[in-house]
PDB file of C-alpha atoms and ligand atoms in Angstrom:
ATOM      1  CA  MET P 446     -53.498 214.177 154.274  1.00  0.00           C
ATOM      2  CA  PHE P 447     -54.347 211.587 156.918  1.00  0.00           C
ATOM      3  CA  LYS P 448     -52.609 208.230 156.438  1.00  0.00           C
ATOM      4  CA  LEU P 449     -53.988 204.979 157.867  1.00  0.00           C
ATOM      5  CA  GLU P 450     -50.825 202.898 157.241  1.00  0.00           C
ATOM      6  CA  PRO P 451     -49.165 203.554 160.636  1.00  0.00           C
ATOM      7  CA  ILE P 452     -52.212 202.158 162.467  1.00  0.00           C
ATOM      8  CA  LYS P 453     -52.527 198.877 160.583  1.00  0.00           C
ATOM      9  CA  ASN P 454     -50.026 196.818 162.566  1.00  0.00           C
ATOM     10  CA  MET P 455     -50.620 198.383 165.981  1.00  0.00           C
ATOM     11  CA  ASN P 456     -52.140 196.534 168.917  1.00  0.00           C
ATOM     12  CA  GLU P 457     -55.053 197.948 170.923  1.00  0.00           C
ATOM     13  CA  GLU P 458     -52.981 200.041 173.329  1.00  0.00           C
ATOM     14  CA  GLU P 459     -50.648 201.372 170.624  1.00  0.00           C
ATOM     15  CA  ARG P 460     -53.690 202.519 168.650  1.00  0.00           C
ATOM     16  CA  LEU P 461     -55.186 204.251 171.667  1.00  0.00           C
ATOM     17  CA  LYS P 462     -51.894 206.011 172.405  1.00  0.00           C
ATOM     18  CA  TYR P 463     -51.607 207.013 168.755  1.00  0.00           C
ATOM     19  CA  MET P 464     -55.201 208.311 168.832  1.00  0.00           C
ATOM     20  CA  ASN P 465     -54.374 210.614 171.726  1.00  0.00           C
ATOM     21  CA  LEU P 466     -51.173 211.775 169.997  1.00  0.00           C
ATOM     22  CA  LEU P 467     -53.149 212.590 166.841  1.00  0.00           C
ATOM     23  CA  LEU P 468     -55.649 214.508 168.946  1.00  0.00           C
ATOM     24  CA  LYS P 469     -52.884 216.600 170.555  1.00  0.00           C
ATOM     25  CA  SER P 470     -51.400 217.264 167.131  1.00  0.00           C
ATOM     26  CA  GLN P 471     -54.813 218.401 165.797  1.00  0.00           C
ATOM     27  CA  LEU P 472     -55.505 220.613 168.805  1.00  0.00           C
ATOM     28  CA  SER P 473     -52.107 222.245 168.797  1.00  0.00           C
ATOM     29  CA  SER P 474     -52.227 223.048 165.079  1.00  0.00           C
ATOM     30  CA  GLU P 475     -55.753 224.526 164.817  1.00  0.00           C
ATOM     31  CA  LYS P 476     -57.470 227.150 166.957  1.00  0.00           C
ATOM     32  CA  ASP P 477     -61.072 226.706 165.854  1.00  0.00           C
ATOM     33  CA  ASP P 478     -62.944 224.679 168.486  1.00  0.00           C
ATOM     34  CA  LEU P 479     -65.614 223.398 166.100  1.00  0.00           C
ATOM     35  CA  ALA P 480     -63.010 222.197 163.571  1.00  0.00           C
ATOM     36  CA  ASN P 481     -61.096 220.567 166.403  1.00  0.00           C
ATOM     37  CA  ILE P 482     -63.979 218.580 167.868  1.00  0.00           C
ATOM     38  CA  SER P 483     -65.141 217.612 164.372  1.00  0.00           C
ATOM     39  CA  ASN P 484     -61.735 216.151 163.590  1.00  0.00           C
ATOM     40  CA  ALA P 485     -61.647 214.544 167.041  1.00  0.00           C
ATOM     41  CA  THR P 486     -64.537 212.300 165.898  1.00  0.00           C
ATOM     42  CA  GLY P 487     -62.636 211.474 162.690  1.00  0.00           C
ATOM     43  CA  ILE P 488     -59.538 210.582 164.717  1.00  0.00           C
ATOM     44  CA  ILE P 489     -61.591 208.195 166.878  1.00  0.00           C
ATOM     45  CA  MET P 490     -63.125 206.467 163.866  1.00  0.00           C
ATOM     46  CA  ALA P 491     -59.724 206.121 162.195  1.00  0.00           C
ATOM     47  CA  CYS P 492     -58.024 204.618 165.261  1.00  0.00           C
ATOM     48  CA  VAL P 493     -60.730 202.517 166.929  1.00  0.00           C
ATOM     49  CA  ASP P 494     -62.397 199.621 165.157  1.00  0.00           C
ATOM     50  CA  ARG P 495     -65.838 198.050 165.556  1.00  0.00           C
ATOM     51  CA  LEU P 496     -67.658 201.333 166.173  1.00  0.00           C
ATOM     52  CA  ASN P 497     -70.844 202.389 164.394  1.00  0.00           C
ATOM     53  CA  TRP P 498     -71.100 205.847 165.960  1.00  0.00           C
ATOM     54  CA  ALA P 499     -68.795 208.326 167.688  1.00  0.00           C
ATOM     55  CA  GLY P 500     -69.624 211.892 168.545  1.00  0.00           C
ATOM     56  CA  PHE P 501     -70.492 214.680 170.907  1.00  0.00           C
ATOM     57  CA  TYR P 502     -73.644 215.802 172.632  1.00  0.00           C
ATOM     58  CA  ILE P 503     -73.330 219.339 173.984  1.00  0.00           C
ATOM     59  CA  LEU P 504     -75.265 220.537 177.029  1.00  0.00           C
ATOM     60  CA  ARG P 505     -77.487 223.466 176.073  1.00  0.00           C
ATOM     61  CA  GLY P 506     -79.589 224.619 178.985  1.00  0.00           C
ATOM     62  CA  LYS P 507     -81.343 221.558 180.359  1.00  0.00           C
ATOM     63  CA  GLU P 508     -80.784 219.171 177.481  1.00  0.00           C
ATOM     64  CA  LEU P 509     -78.070 217.629 175.383  1.00  0.00           C
ATOM     65  CA  VAL P 510     -77.981 218.683 171.732  1.00  0.00           C
ATOM     66  CA  LEU P 511     -76.244 216.704 169.000  1.00  0.00           C
ATOM     67  CA  GLY P 512     -72.762 217.936 168.080  1.00  0.00           C
ATOM     68  CA  PRO P 513     -70.131 216.780 165.558  1.00  0.00           C
ATOM     69  CA  PHE P 514     -70.253 213.010 164.999  1.00  0.00           C
ATOM     70  CA  GLN P 515     -69.493 210.156 162.629  1.00  0.00           C
ATOM     71  CA  GLY P 516     -72.192 207.595 161.922  1.00  0.00           C
ATOM     72  CA  LEU P 517     -75.858 207.476 161.002  1.00  0.00           C
ATOM     73  CA  PRO P 518     -78.088 210.480 161.746  1.00  0.00           C
ATOM     74  CA  ALA P 519     -78.914 210.421 165.460  1.00  0.00           C
ATOM     75  CA  CYS P 520     -81.327 211.850 168.035  1.00  0.00           C
ATOM     76  CA  ASN P 521     -81.047 215.628 168.107  1.00  0.00           C
ATOM     77  CA  ARG P 522     -81.869 216.141 171.780  1.00  0.00           C
ATOM     78  CA  ILE P 523     -81.516 214.078 174.965  1.00  0.00           C
ATOM     79  CA  GLU P 524     -82.859 215.127 178.374  1.00  0.00           C
ATOM     80  CA  ILE P 525     -80.549 215.113 181.391  1.00  0.00           C
ATOM     81  CA  GLY P 526     -81.037 211.800 183.200  1.00  0.00           C
ATOM     82  CA  LYS P 527     -82.378 210.028 180.083  1.00  0.00           C
ATOM     83  CA  GLY P 528     -80.550 207.304 178.210  1.00  0.00           C
ATOM     84  CA  VAL P 529     -76.879 206.507 178.643  1.00  0.00           C
ATOM     85  CA  CYS P 530     -75.774 210.026 177.664  1.00  0.00           C
ATOM     86  CA  GLY P 531     -78.237 211.805 179.951  1.00  0.00           C
ATOM     87  CA  THR P 532     -77.230 209.469 182.797  1.00  0.00           C
ATOM     88  CA  ALA P 533     -73.548 210.334 182.292  1.00  0.00           C
ATOM     89  CA  VAL P 534     -74.470 214.025 182.669  1.00  0.00           C
ATOM     90  CA  LYS P 535     -76.703 213.466 185.697  1.00  0.00           C
ATOM     91  CA  THR P 536     -74.222 211.244 187.556  1.00  0.00           C
ATOM     92  CA  LYS P 537     -71.072 212.973 186.187  1.00  0.00           C
ATOM     93  CA  GLU P 538     -69.689 209.454 185.767  1.00  0.00           C
ATOM     94  CA  VAL P 539     -68.391 207.466 182.824  1.00  0.00           C
ATOM     95  CA  GLN P 540     -70.962 204.953 181.582  1.00  0.00           C
ATOM     96  CA  LEU P 541     -69.480 201.728 180.225  1.00  0.00           C
ATOM     97  CA  VAL P 542     -72.494 199.711 179.100  1.00  0.00           C
ATOM     98  CA  PRO P 543     -71.753 196.151 177.908  1.00  0.00           C
ATOM     99  CA  ASP P 544     -75.322 195.599 176.637  1.00  0.00           C
ATOM    100  CA  VAL P 545     -77.414 198.683 175.925  1.00  0.00           C
ATOM    101  CA  HIS P 546     -80.603 196.597 175.802  1.00  0.00           C
ATOM    102  CA  LEU P 547     -80.207 195.950 179.529  1.00  0.00           C
ATOM    103  CA  PHE P 548     -79.724 199.660 180.351  1.00  0.00           C
ATOM    104  CA  PRO P 549     -82.994 201.155 181.674  1.00  0.00           C
ATOM    105  CA  GLY P 550     -84.105 203.978 179.384  1.00  0.00           C
ATOM    106  CA  HIS P 551     -81.443 203.450 176.741  1.00  0.00           C
ATOM    107  CA  ILE P 552     -82.215 205.585 173.686  1.00  0.00           C
ATOM    108  CA  ALA P 553     -81.823 203.604 170.468  1.00  0.00           C
ATOM    109  CA  CYS P 554     -80.625 206.160 167.917  1.00  0.00           C
ATOM    110  CA  ASP P 555     -78.951 203.539 165.765  1.00  0.00           C
ATOM    111  CA  GLN P 556     -80.417 200.033 165.824  1.00  0.00           C
ATOM    112  CA  ALA P 557     -76.953 198.610 165.216  1.00  0.00           C
ATOM    113  CA  SER P 558     -75.701 199.744 168.643  1.00  0.00           C
ATOM    114  CA  ASN P 559     -75.282 196.999 171.227  1.00  0.00           C
ATOM    115  CA  SER P 560     -72.741 198.471 173.634  1.00  0.00           C
ATOM    116  CA  GLU P 561     -71.801 202.000 174.539  1.00  0.00           C
ATOM    117  CA  LEU P 562     -69.125 204.079 176.266  1.00  0.00           C
ATOM    118  CA  VAL P 563     -70.021 207.615 177.341  1.00  0.00           C
ATOM    119  CA  ILE P 564     -67.514 210.019 178.878  1.00  0.00           C
ATOM    120  CA  PRO P 565     -68.923 213.165 180.503  1.00  0.00           C
ATOM    121  CA  ILE P 566     -67.093 216.349 179.555  1.00  0.00           C
ATOM    122  CA  ILE P 567     -66.432 218.165 182.824  1.00  0.00           C
ATOM    123  CA  LYS P 568     -64.080 221.130 183.144  1.00  0.00           C
ATOM    124  CA  GLU P 569     -63.638 222.959 186.446  1.00  0.00           C
ATOM    125  CA  ASP P 570     -66.745 221.231 187.794  1.00  0.00           C
ATOM    126  CA  ILE P 571     -68.974 222.414 184.943  1.00  0.00           C
ATOM    127  CA  VAL P 572     -70.542 219.741 182.708  1.00  0.00           C
ATOM    128  CA  TYR P 573     -70.375 220.727 179.019  1.00  0.00           C
ATOM    129  CA  GLY P 574     -71.651 217.542 177.393  1.00  0.00           C
ATOM    130  CA  VAL P 575     -70.554 214.023 176.596  1.00  0.00           C
ATOM    131  CA  LEU P 576     -68.422 212.038 174.200  1.00  0.00           C
ATOM    132  CA  ASP P 577     -70.504 209.042 173.066  1.00  0.00           C
ATOM    133  CA  LEU P 578     -69.147 205.869 171.434  1.00  0.00           C
ATOM    134  CA  ASP P 579     -71.391 203.077 170.149  1.00  0.00           C
ATOM    135  CA  SER P 580     -70.488 199.606 168.952  1.00  0.00           C
ATOM    136  CA  PRO P 581     -72.509 196.933 167.171  1.00  0.00           C
ATOM    137  CA  GLU P 582     -70.753 194.329 169.389  1.00  0.00           C
ATOM    138  CA  LYS P 583     -71.919 193.511 172.888  1.00  0.00           C
ATOM    139  CA  GLU P 584     -69.211 193.921 175.554  1.00  0.00           C
ATOM    140  CA  ARG P 585     -67.101 195.791 173.032  1.00  0.00           C
ATOM    141  CA  PHE P 586     -65.472 198.375 175.321  1.00  0.00           C
ATOM    142  CA  THR P 587     -62.544 197.538 177.588  1.00  0.00           C
ATOM    143  CA  GLN P 588     -61.273 199.151 180.765  1.00  0.00           C
ATOM    144  CA  LEU P 589     -58.178 200.151 178.784  1.00  0.00           C
ATOM    145  CA  GLU P 590     -60.332 202.036 176.262  1.00  0.00           C
ATOM    146  CA  LYS P 591     -62.268 203.674 179.074  1.00  0.00           C
ATOM    147  CA  ASP P 592     -58.965 204.952 180.533  1.00  0.00           C
ATOM    148  CA  TYR P 593     -57.694 206.230 177.173  1.00  0.00           C
ATOM    149  CA  PHE P 594     -60.996 207.942 176.370  1.00  0.00           C
ATOM    150  CA  ILE P 595     -60.980 209.655 179.768  1.00  0.00           C
ATOM    151  CA  LYS P 596     -57.509 210.898 178.781  1.00  0.00           C
ATOM    152  CA  PHE P 597     -58.893 211.889 175.337  1.00  0.00           C
ATOM    153  CA  VAL P 598     -61.485 214.126 177.026  1.00  0.00           C
ATOM    154  CA  ASP P 599     -58.807 215.516 179.401  1.00  0.00           C
ATOM    155  CA  ILE P 600     -56.758 216.513 176.343  1.00  0.00           C
ATOM    156  CA  LEU P 601     -59.819 218.137 174.728  1.00  0.00           C
ATOM    157  CA  ASN P 602     -60.421 220.060 177.953  1.00  0.00           C
ATOM    158  CA  GLN P 603     -56.887 221.482 177.815  1.00  0.00           C
ATOM    159  CA  TYR P 604     -57.608 223.122 174.448  1.00  0.00           C
ATOM    160  CA  ILE P 605     -61.347 223.489 173.828  1.00  0.00           C
ATOM    161  CA  ASN P 606     -63.388 226.386 175.132  1.00  0.00           C
ATOM    162  CA  TRP P 607     -66.706 224.521 175.277  1.00  0.00           C
ATOM    163  CA  GLU P 608     -68.607 227.771 175.636  1.00  0.00           C
ATOM    164  CA  ASN P 609     -67.646 228.504 172.007  1.00  0.00           C
ATOM    165  CA  ILE P 610     -69.347 225.358 170.734  1.00  0.00           C
TER     166      ILE P 610
HETATM  167  N1  SME J1442     -77.779 205.629 172.970  1.00  0.00           N
HETATM  168  C1  SME J1442     -77.646 206.957 173.495  1.00  0.00           C
HETATM  169  C2  SME J1442     -78.246 207.968 172.563  1.00  0.00           C
HETATM  170  C3  SME J1442     -77.302 208.546 171.589  1.00  0.00           C
HETATM  171  S1  SME J1442     -76.947 207.523 170.308  1.00  0.00           S
HETATM  172  O1  SME J1442     -76.360 206.295 170.796  1.00  0.00           O
HETATM  173  C4  SME J1442     -75.966 208.241 169.219  1.00  0.00           C
HETATM  174  C5  SME J1442     -78.258 207.056 174.863  1.00  0.00           C
HETATM  175  O2  SME J1442     -78.929 206.128 175.333  1.00  0.00           O
HETATM  176  O3  SME J1442     -78.079 208.093 175.488  1.00  0.00           O
END
């Protein structure tokens, strides 16, 4: 059973480190890729506050398709180059967006979202999708979080065979 107590008194960096430790523990104790990325979204929501949505979009052919997530029901499909997620795929770069309303073409899946962090999932030069985090607060995401979420995706890449998803 997952216990929240250890997280309560941690500062931001301790929580992010703990999040990545929990992810490694999940990935090294379970072989099923779908179970693993589903619990990865639960680990994020447990360890990171002030989020309204966290989840995966998986690249299928020429569009992103919704994967495991936590939050309100979201857009099922996003074209490459569209919105923050599609831009992360097109540019192969992390998108840290302090105010989504100022991002050209932002796709409003959840009206509560005001800032967004999207990490492209790239393994051996192949793009498999994105990890998308949304917050109701403007300027919510820090450089520190960006660094730890890049590490989070690196850890996923060590274990997940994205072609199985
Ligand atoms: N806002 C995203 C769409 C996905 S939702 O936030 C879950 C975008 O512009 O790509």
